[in-house]
Amino acid sequence: MLWGPSAARYVKASSVPLTMSIVPNNSTRADGEKVGQHYSTSMAVRKGETALLKQLNSFIQHQGSEIEALLKDEGIPLLSKV
């Protein structure tokens, strides 16, 4: 089991055809507690860096479709937005 964003470049570059499958997010421990398999990626700025935070949020909002296209082009699996 590999993390999709890390594995994607190797799957894409492989000379042997490879595919990636998303692991269902329904795993549980023996005691019934859920074991998460899907994680969002995030970034942060230092406390007090409000101008940078606003700039990054604006960039992501305005360039979201281009960012998503780049991720797809790299073969990175994307999950539905929750």
mmCIF file of N, CA and C in Angstrom:
data_model
loop_
_atom_site.group_PDB
_atom_site.id
_atom_site.type_symbol
_atom_site.label_atom_id
_atom_site.label_comp_id
_atom_site.label_asym_id
_atom_site.label_seq_id
_atom_site.Cartn_x
_atom_site.Cartn_y
_atom_site.Cartn_z
ATOM 1 N N MET A 1 0.857 -1.157 0.000
ATOM 2 C CA MET A 1 0.000 0.000 0.000
ATOM 3 C C MET A 1 0.911 1.230 0.000
ATOM 4 N N LEU A 2 0.633 2.141 -0.915
ATOM 5 C CA LEU A 2 1.409 3.372 -1.037
ATOM 6 C C LEU A 2 0.486 4.569 -1.050
ATOM 7 N N TRP A 3 1.005 5.711 -0.671
ATOM 8 C CA TRP A 3 0.247 6.959 -0.720
ATOM 9 C C TRP A 3 0.211 7.416 -2.172
ATOM 10 N N GLY A 4 -0.976 7.651 -2.704
ATOM 11 C CA GLY A 4 -1.169 7.985 -4.110
ATOM 12 C C GLY A 4 -0.275 9.079 -4.656
ATOM 13 N N PRO A 5 -0.189 10.251 -4.000
ATOM 14 C CA PRO A 5 0.656 11.307 -4.549
ATOM 15 C C PRO A 5 2.133 10.915 -4.677
ATOM 16 N N SER A 6 2.615 10.057 -3.791
ATOM 17 C CA SER A 6 4.012 9.619 -3.877
ATOM 18 C C SER A 6 4.200 8.541 -4.937
ATOM 19 N N ALA A 7 3.241 7.658 -5.065
ATOM 20 C CA ALA A 7 3.356 6.541 -5.999
ATOM 21 C C ALA A 7 3.052 6.931 -7.440
ATOM 22 N N ALA A 8 2.279 7.984 -7.650
ATOM 23 C CA ALA A 8 1.787 8.334 -8.986
ATOM 24 C C ALA A 8 2.898 8.485 -10.011
ATOM 25 N N ARG A 9 3.978 9.162 -9.668
ATOM 26 C CA ARG A 9 5.054 9.382 -10.648
ATOM 27 C C ARG A 9 5.684 8.075 -11.096
ATOM 28 N N TYR A 10 5.773 7.085 -10.199
ATOM 29 C CA TYR A 10 6.372 5.805 -10.554
ATOM 30 C C TYR A 10 5.417 4.967 -11.393
ATOM 31 N N VAL A 11 4.148 5.033 -11.080
ATOM 32 C CA VAL A 11 3.142 4.323 -11.872
ATOM 33 C C VAL A 11 3.130 4.891 -13.287
ATOM 34 N N LYS A 12 3.152 6.200 -13.406
ATOM 35 C CA LYS A 12 3.121 6.864 -14.712
ATOM 36 C C LYS A 12 4.386 6.564 -15.519
ATOM 37 N N ALA A 13 5.552 6.521 -14.880
ATOM 38 C CA ALA A 13 6.828 6.340 -15.573
ATOM 39 C C ALA A 13 7.202 4.878 -15.811
ATOM 40 N N SER A 14 6.459 3.949 -15.253
ATOM 41 C CA SER A 14 6.812 2.540 -15.345
ATOM 42 C C SER A 14 6.784 2.039 -16.789
ATOM 43 N N SER A 15 7.772 1.215 -17.140
ATOM 44 C CA SER A 15 7.776 0.598 -18.470
ATOM 45 C C SER A 15 6.809 -0.580 -18.522
ATOM 46 N N VAL A 16 6.416 -1.074 -17.372
ATOM 47 C CA VAL A 16 5.413 -2.132 -17.256
ATOM 48 C C VAL A 16 4.099 -1.460 -16.874
ATOM 49 N N PRO A 17 3.005 -1.749 -17.592
ATOM 50 C CA PRO A 17 1.737 -1.088 -17.256
ATOM 51 C C PRO A 17 1.311 -1.353 -15.805
ATOM 52 N N LEU A 18 1.090 -0.289 -15.074
ATOM 53 C CA LEU A 18 0.638 -0.373 -13.688
ATOM 54 C C LEU A 18 -0.634 0.447 -13.532
ATOM 55 N N THR A 19 -1.443 0.078 -12.572
ATOM 56 C CA THR A 19 -2.631 0.867 -12.246
ATOM 57 C C THR A 19 -2.671 1.080 -10.740
ATOM 58 N N MET A 20 -3.337 2.147 -10.348
ATOM 59 C CA MET A 20 -3.533 2.414 -8.925
ATOM 60 C C MET A 20 -5.010 2.256 -8.620
ATOM 61 N N SER A 21 -5.288 1.745 -7.450
ATOM 62 C CA SER A 21 -6.662 1.618 -6.973
ATOM 63 C C SER A 21 -6.762 2.289 -5.616
ATOM 64 N N ILE A 22 -7.843 2.987 -5.410
ATOM 65 C CA ILE A 22 -8.067 3.642 -4.124
ATOM 66 C C ILE A 22 -8.593 2.610 -3.141
ATOM 67 N N VAL A 23 -7.960 2.528 -1.992
ATOM 68 C CA VAL A 23 -8.380 1.599 -0.945
ATOM 69 C C VAL A 23 -9.683 2.119 -0.341
ATOM 70 N N PRO A 24 -10.705 1.255 -0.220
ATOM 71 C CA PRO A 24 -11.954 1.713 0.401
ATOM 72 C C PRO A 24 -11.696 2.238 1.814
ATOM 73 N N ASN A 25 -12.430 3.238 2.191
ATOM 74 C CA ASN A 25 -12.252 3.868 3.497
ATOM 75 C C ASN A 25 -13.188 3.231 4.525
ATOM 76 N N ASN A 26 -13.181 1.899 4.577
ATOM 77 C CA ASN A 26 -14.105 1.210 5.482
ATOM 78 C C ASN A 26 -13.403 0.191 6.379
ATOM 79 N N SER A 27 -12.108 0.340 6.565
ATOM 80 C CA SER A 27 -11.355 -0.587 7.418
ATOM 81 C C SER A 27 -11.657 -0.323 8.888
ATOM 82 N N THR A 28 -11.710 -1.403 9.658
ATOM 83 C CA THR A 28 -11.930 -1.270 11.099
ATOM 84 C C THR A 28 -10.943 -2.155 11.855
ATOM 85 N N ARG A 29 -10.624 -1.736 13.067
ATOM 86 C CA ARG A 29 -9.778 -2.530 13.948
ATOM 87 C C ARG A 29 -10.620 -3.641 14.561
ATOM 88 N N ALA A 30 -9.967 -4.534 15.278
ATOM 89 C CA ALA A 30 -10.668 -5.637 15.935
ATOM 90 C C ALA A 30 -11.721 -5.138 16.911
ATOM 91 N N ASP A 31 -11.481 -3.945 17.516
ATOM 92 C CA ASP A 31 -12.454 -3.407 18.468
ATOM 93 C C ASP A 31 -13.556 -2.599 17.783
ATOM 94 N N GLY A 32 -13.564 -2.589 16.439
ATOM 95 C CA GLY A 32 -14.609 -1.892 15.694
ATOM 96 C C GLY A 32 -14.303 -0.446 15.356
ATOM 97 N N GLU A 33 -13.213 0.094 15.902
ATOM 98 C CA GLU A 33 -12.869 1.489 15.612
ATOM 99 C C GLU A 33 -12.401 1.620 14.163
ATOM 100 N N LYS A 34 -12.882 2.669 13.496
ATOM 101 C CA LYS A 34 -12.545 2.901 12.098
ATOM 102 C C LYS A 34 -11.069 3.270 11.947
ATOM 103 N N VAL A 35 -10.444 2.733 10.903
ATOM 104 C CA VAL A 35 -9.065 3.058 10.557
ATOM 105 C C VAL A 35 -9.118 3.855 9.258
ATOM 106 N N GLY A 36 -8.826 5.134 9.342
ATOM 107 C CA GLY A 36 -8.901 5.992 8.165
ATOM 108 C C GLY A 36 -7.852 5.647 7.121
ATOM 109 N N GLN A 37 -8.252 5.676 5.866
ATOM 110 C CA GLN A 37 -7.345 5.407 4.756
ATOM 111 C C GLN A 37 -7.214 6.610 3.822
ATOM 112 N N HIS A 38 -8.119 7.565 3.919
ATOM 113 C CA HIS A 38 -8.129 8.725 3.022
ATOM 114 C C HIS A 38 -7.788 9.976 3.815
ATOM 115 N N TYR A 39 -6.860 10.750 3.289
ATOM 116 C CA TYR A 39 -6.413 11.951 3.985
ATOM 117 C C TYR A 39 -6.337 13.120 3.019
ATOM 118 N N SER A 40 -6.727 14.275 3.477
ATOM 119 C CA SER A 40 -6.579 15.498 2.699
ATOM 120 C C SER A 40 -5.156 16.006 2.869
ATOM 121 N N THR A 41 -4.693 16.725 1.875
ATOM 122 C CA THR A 41 -3.391 17.374 1.958
ATOM 123 C C THR A 41 -3.631 18.845 2.228
ATOM 124 N N SER A 42 -2.817 19.427 3.060
ATOM 125 C CA SER A 42 -2.998 20.840 3.389
ATOM 126 C C SER A 42 -1.646 21.524 3.490
ATOM 127 N N MET A 43 -1.693 22.818 3.646
ATOM 128 C CA MET A 43 -0.480 23.582 3.890
ATOM 129 C C MET A 43 -0.808 24.642 4.922
ATOM 130 N N ALA A 44 0.216 25.227 5.483
ATOM 131 C CA ALA A 44 0.010 26.223 6.529
ATOM 132 C C ALA A 44 1.018 27.353 6.374
ATOM 133 N N VAL A 45 0.729 28.431 7.047
ATOM 134 C CA VAL A 45 1.670 29.556 7.128
ATOM 135 C C VAL A 45 1.899 29.846 8.608
ATOM 136 N N ARG A 46 2.978 30.537 8.890
ATOM 137 C CA ARG A 46 3.265 30.888 10.281
ATOM 138 C C ARG A 46 2.179 31.795 10.840
ATOM 139 N N LYS A 47 1.951 31.668 12.125
ATOM 140 C CA LYS A 47 1.011 32.535 12.828
ATOM 141 C C LYS A 47 1.391 33.991 12.569
ATOM 142 N N GLY A 48 0.406 34.800 12.221
ATOM 143 C CA GLY A 48 0.640 36.209 11.957
ATOM 144 C C GLY A 48 0.921 36.530 10.497
ATOM 145 N N GLU A 49 1.114 35.513 9.657
ATOM 146 C CA GLU A 49 1.384 35.734 8.231
ATOM 147 C C GLU A 49 0.065 35.841 7.462
ATOM 148 N N THR A 50 -0.802 36.737 7.894
ATOM 149 C CA THR A 50 -2.138 36.833 7.298
ATOM 150 C C THR A 50 -2.108 37.262 5.842
ATOM 151 N N ALA A 51 -1.173 38.129 5.457
ATOM 152 C CA ALA A 51 -1.096 38.560 4.054
ATOM 153 C C ALA A 51 -0.738 37.379 3.156
ATOM 154 N N LEU A 52 0.219 36.570 3.579
ATOM 155 C CA LEU A 52 0.606 35.392 2.806
ATOM 156 C C LEU A 52 -0.542 34.396 2.747
ATOM 157 N N LEU A 53 -1.225 34.193 3.866
ATOM 158 C CA LEU A 53 -2.370 33.286 3.902
ATOM 159 C C LEU A 53 -3.435 33.721 2.901
ATOM 160 N N LYS A 54 -3.769 35.002 2.889
ATOM 161 C CA LYS A 54 -4.768 35.519 1.944
ATOM 162 C C LYS A 54 -4.302 35.337 0.504
ATOM 163 N N GLN A 55 -3.031 35.595 0.255
ATOM 164 C CA GLN A 55 -2.484 35.458 -1.093
ATOM 165 C C GLN A 55 -2.557 34.001 -1.562
ATOM 166 N N LEU A 56 -2.169 33.069 -0.713
ATOM 167 C CA LEU A 56 -2.219 31.652 -1.074
ATOM 168 C C LEU A 56 -3.649 31.172 -1.272
ATOM 169 N N ASN A 57 -4.552 31.554 -0.374
ATOM 170 C CA ASN A 57 -5.953 31.160 -0.524
ATOM 171 C C ASN A 57 -6.541 31.705 -1.814
ATOM 172 N N SER A 58 -6.219 32.940 -2.156
ATOM 173 C CA SER A 58 -6.700 33.547 -3.396
ATOM 174 C C SER A 58 -6.152 32.801 -4.609
ATOM 175 N N PHE A 59 -4.871 32.490 -4.569
ATOM 176 C CA PHE A 59 -4.252 31.760 -5.678
ATOM 177 C C PHE A 59 -4.932 30.411 -5.879
ATOM 178 N N ILE A 60 -5.110 29.670 -4.788
ATOM 179 C CA ILE A 60 -5.738 28.349 -4.875
ATOM 180 C C ILE A 60 -7.157 28.471 -5.411
ATOM 181 N N GLN A 61 -7.902 29.451 -4.944
ATOM 182 C CA GLN A 61 -9.279 29.634 -5.400
ATOM 183 C C GLN A 61 -9.322 29.958 -6.891
ATOM 184 N N HIS A 62 -8.450 30.846 -7.351
ATOM 185 C CA HIS A 62 -8.485 31.274 -8.749
ATOM 186 C C HIS A 62 -7.816 30.286 -9.702
ATOM 187 N N GLN A 63 -6.896 29.500 -9.209
ATOM 188 C CA GLN A 63 -6.167 28.561 -10.064
ATOM 189 C C GLN A 63 -6.556 27.108 -9.796
ATOM 190 N N GLY A 64 -7.650 26.905 -9.081
ATOM 191 C CA GLY A 64 -8.051 25.558 -8.687
ATOM 192 C C GLY A 64 -8.172 24.578 -9.833
ATOM 193 N N SER A 65 -8.789 24.998 -10.938
ATOM 194 C CA SER A 65 -8.968 24.070 -12.059
ATOM 195 C C SER A 65 -7.625 23.722 -12.700
ATOM 196 N N GLU A 66 -6.698 24.680 -12.759
ATOM 197 C CA GLU A 66 -5.372 24.400 -13.306
ATOM 198 C C GLU A 66 -4.579 23.471 -12.382
ATOM 199 N N ILE A 67 -4.717 23.678 -11.081
ATOM 200 C CA ILE A 67 -4.044 22.805 -10.111
ATOM 201 C C ILE A 67 -4.586 21.385 -10.242
ATOM 202 N N GLU A 68 -5.902 21.255 -10.333
ATOM 203 C CA GLU A 68 -6.519 19.934 -10.472
ATOM 204 C C GLU A 68 -6.075 19.261 -11.766
ATOM 205 N N ALA A 69 -6.001 20.014 -12.866
ATOM 206 C CA ALA A 69 -5.554 19.454 -14.145
ATOM 207 C C ALA A 69 -4.111 18.959 -14.048
ATOM 208 N N LEU A 70 -3.262 19.708 -13.377
ATOM 209 C CA LEU A 70 -1.866 19.307 -13.198
ATOM 210 C C LEU A 70 -1.773 18.015 -12.385
ATOM 211 N N LEU A 71 -2.540 17.936 -11.304
ATOM 212 C CA LEU A 71 -2.533 16.724 -10.479
ATOM 213 C C LEU A 71 -3.000 15.515 -11.285
ATOM 214 N N LYS A 72 -4.064 15.694 -12.061
ATOM 215 C CA LYS A 72 -4.569 14.595 -12.897
ATOM 216 C C LYS A 72 -3.540 14.194 -13.942
ATOM 217 N N ASP A 73 -2.884 15.187 -14.563
ATOM 218 C CA ASP A 73 -1.865 14.913 -15.572
ATOM 219 C C ASP A 73 -0.705 14.120 -14.981
ATOM 220 N N GLU A 74 -0.395 14.358 -13.734
ATOM 221 C CA GLU A 74 0.674 13.627 -13.050
ATOM 222 C C GLU A 74 0.218 12.247 -12.577
ATOM 223 N N GLY A 75 -1.073 11.940 -12.742
ATOM 224 C CA GLY A 75 -1.585 10.632 -12.351
ATOM 225 C C GLY A 75 -1.953 10.528 -10.889
ATOM 226 N N ILE A 76 -2.028 11.652 -10.209
ATOM 227 C CA ILE A 76 -2.350 11.640 -8.781
ATOM 228 C C ILE A 76 -3.851 11.422 -8.611
ATOM 229 N N PRO A 77 -4.250 10.385 -7.889
ATOM 230 C CA PRO A 77 -5.682 10.121 -7.713
ATOM 231 C C PRO A 77 -6.325 11.200 -6.842
ATOM 232 N N LEU A 78 -7.482 11.648 -7.269
ATOM 233 C CA LEU A 78 -8.209 12.680 -6.531
ATOM 234 C C LEU A 78 -9.501 12.097 -5.994
ATOM 235 N N LEU A 79 -9.841 12.459 -4.782
ATOM 236 C CA LEU A 79 -11.090 12.031 -4.166
ATOM 237 C C LEU A 79 -12.119 13.133 -4.314
ATOM 238 N N SER A 80 -13.380 12.778 -4.201
ATOM 239 C CA SER A 80 -14.446 13.772 -4.234
ATOM 240 C C SER A 80 -14.290 14.718 -3.064
ATOM 241 N N LYS A 81 -14.641 15.979 -3.298
ATOM 242 C CA LYS A 81 -14.596 16.958 -2.211
ATOM 243 C C LYS A 81 -15.735 16.671 -1.254
ATOM 244 N N VAL A 82 -15.427 16.697 0.019
ATOM 245 C CA VAL A 82 -16.439 16.387 1.039
ATOM 246 C C VAL A 82 -16.987 17.663 1.612
#
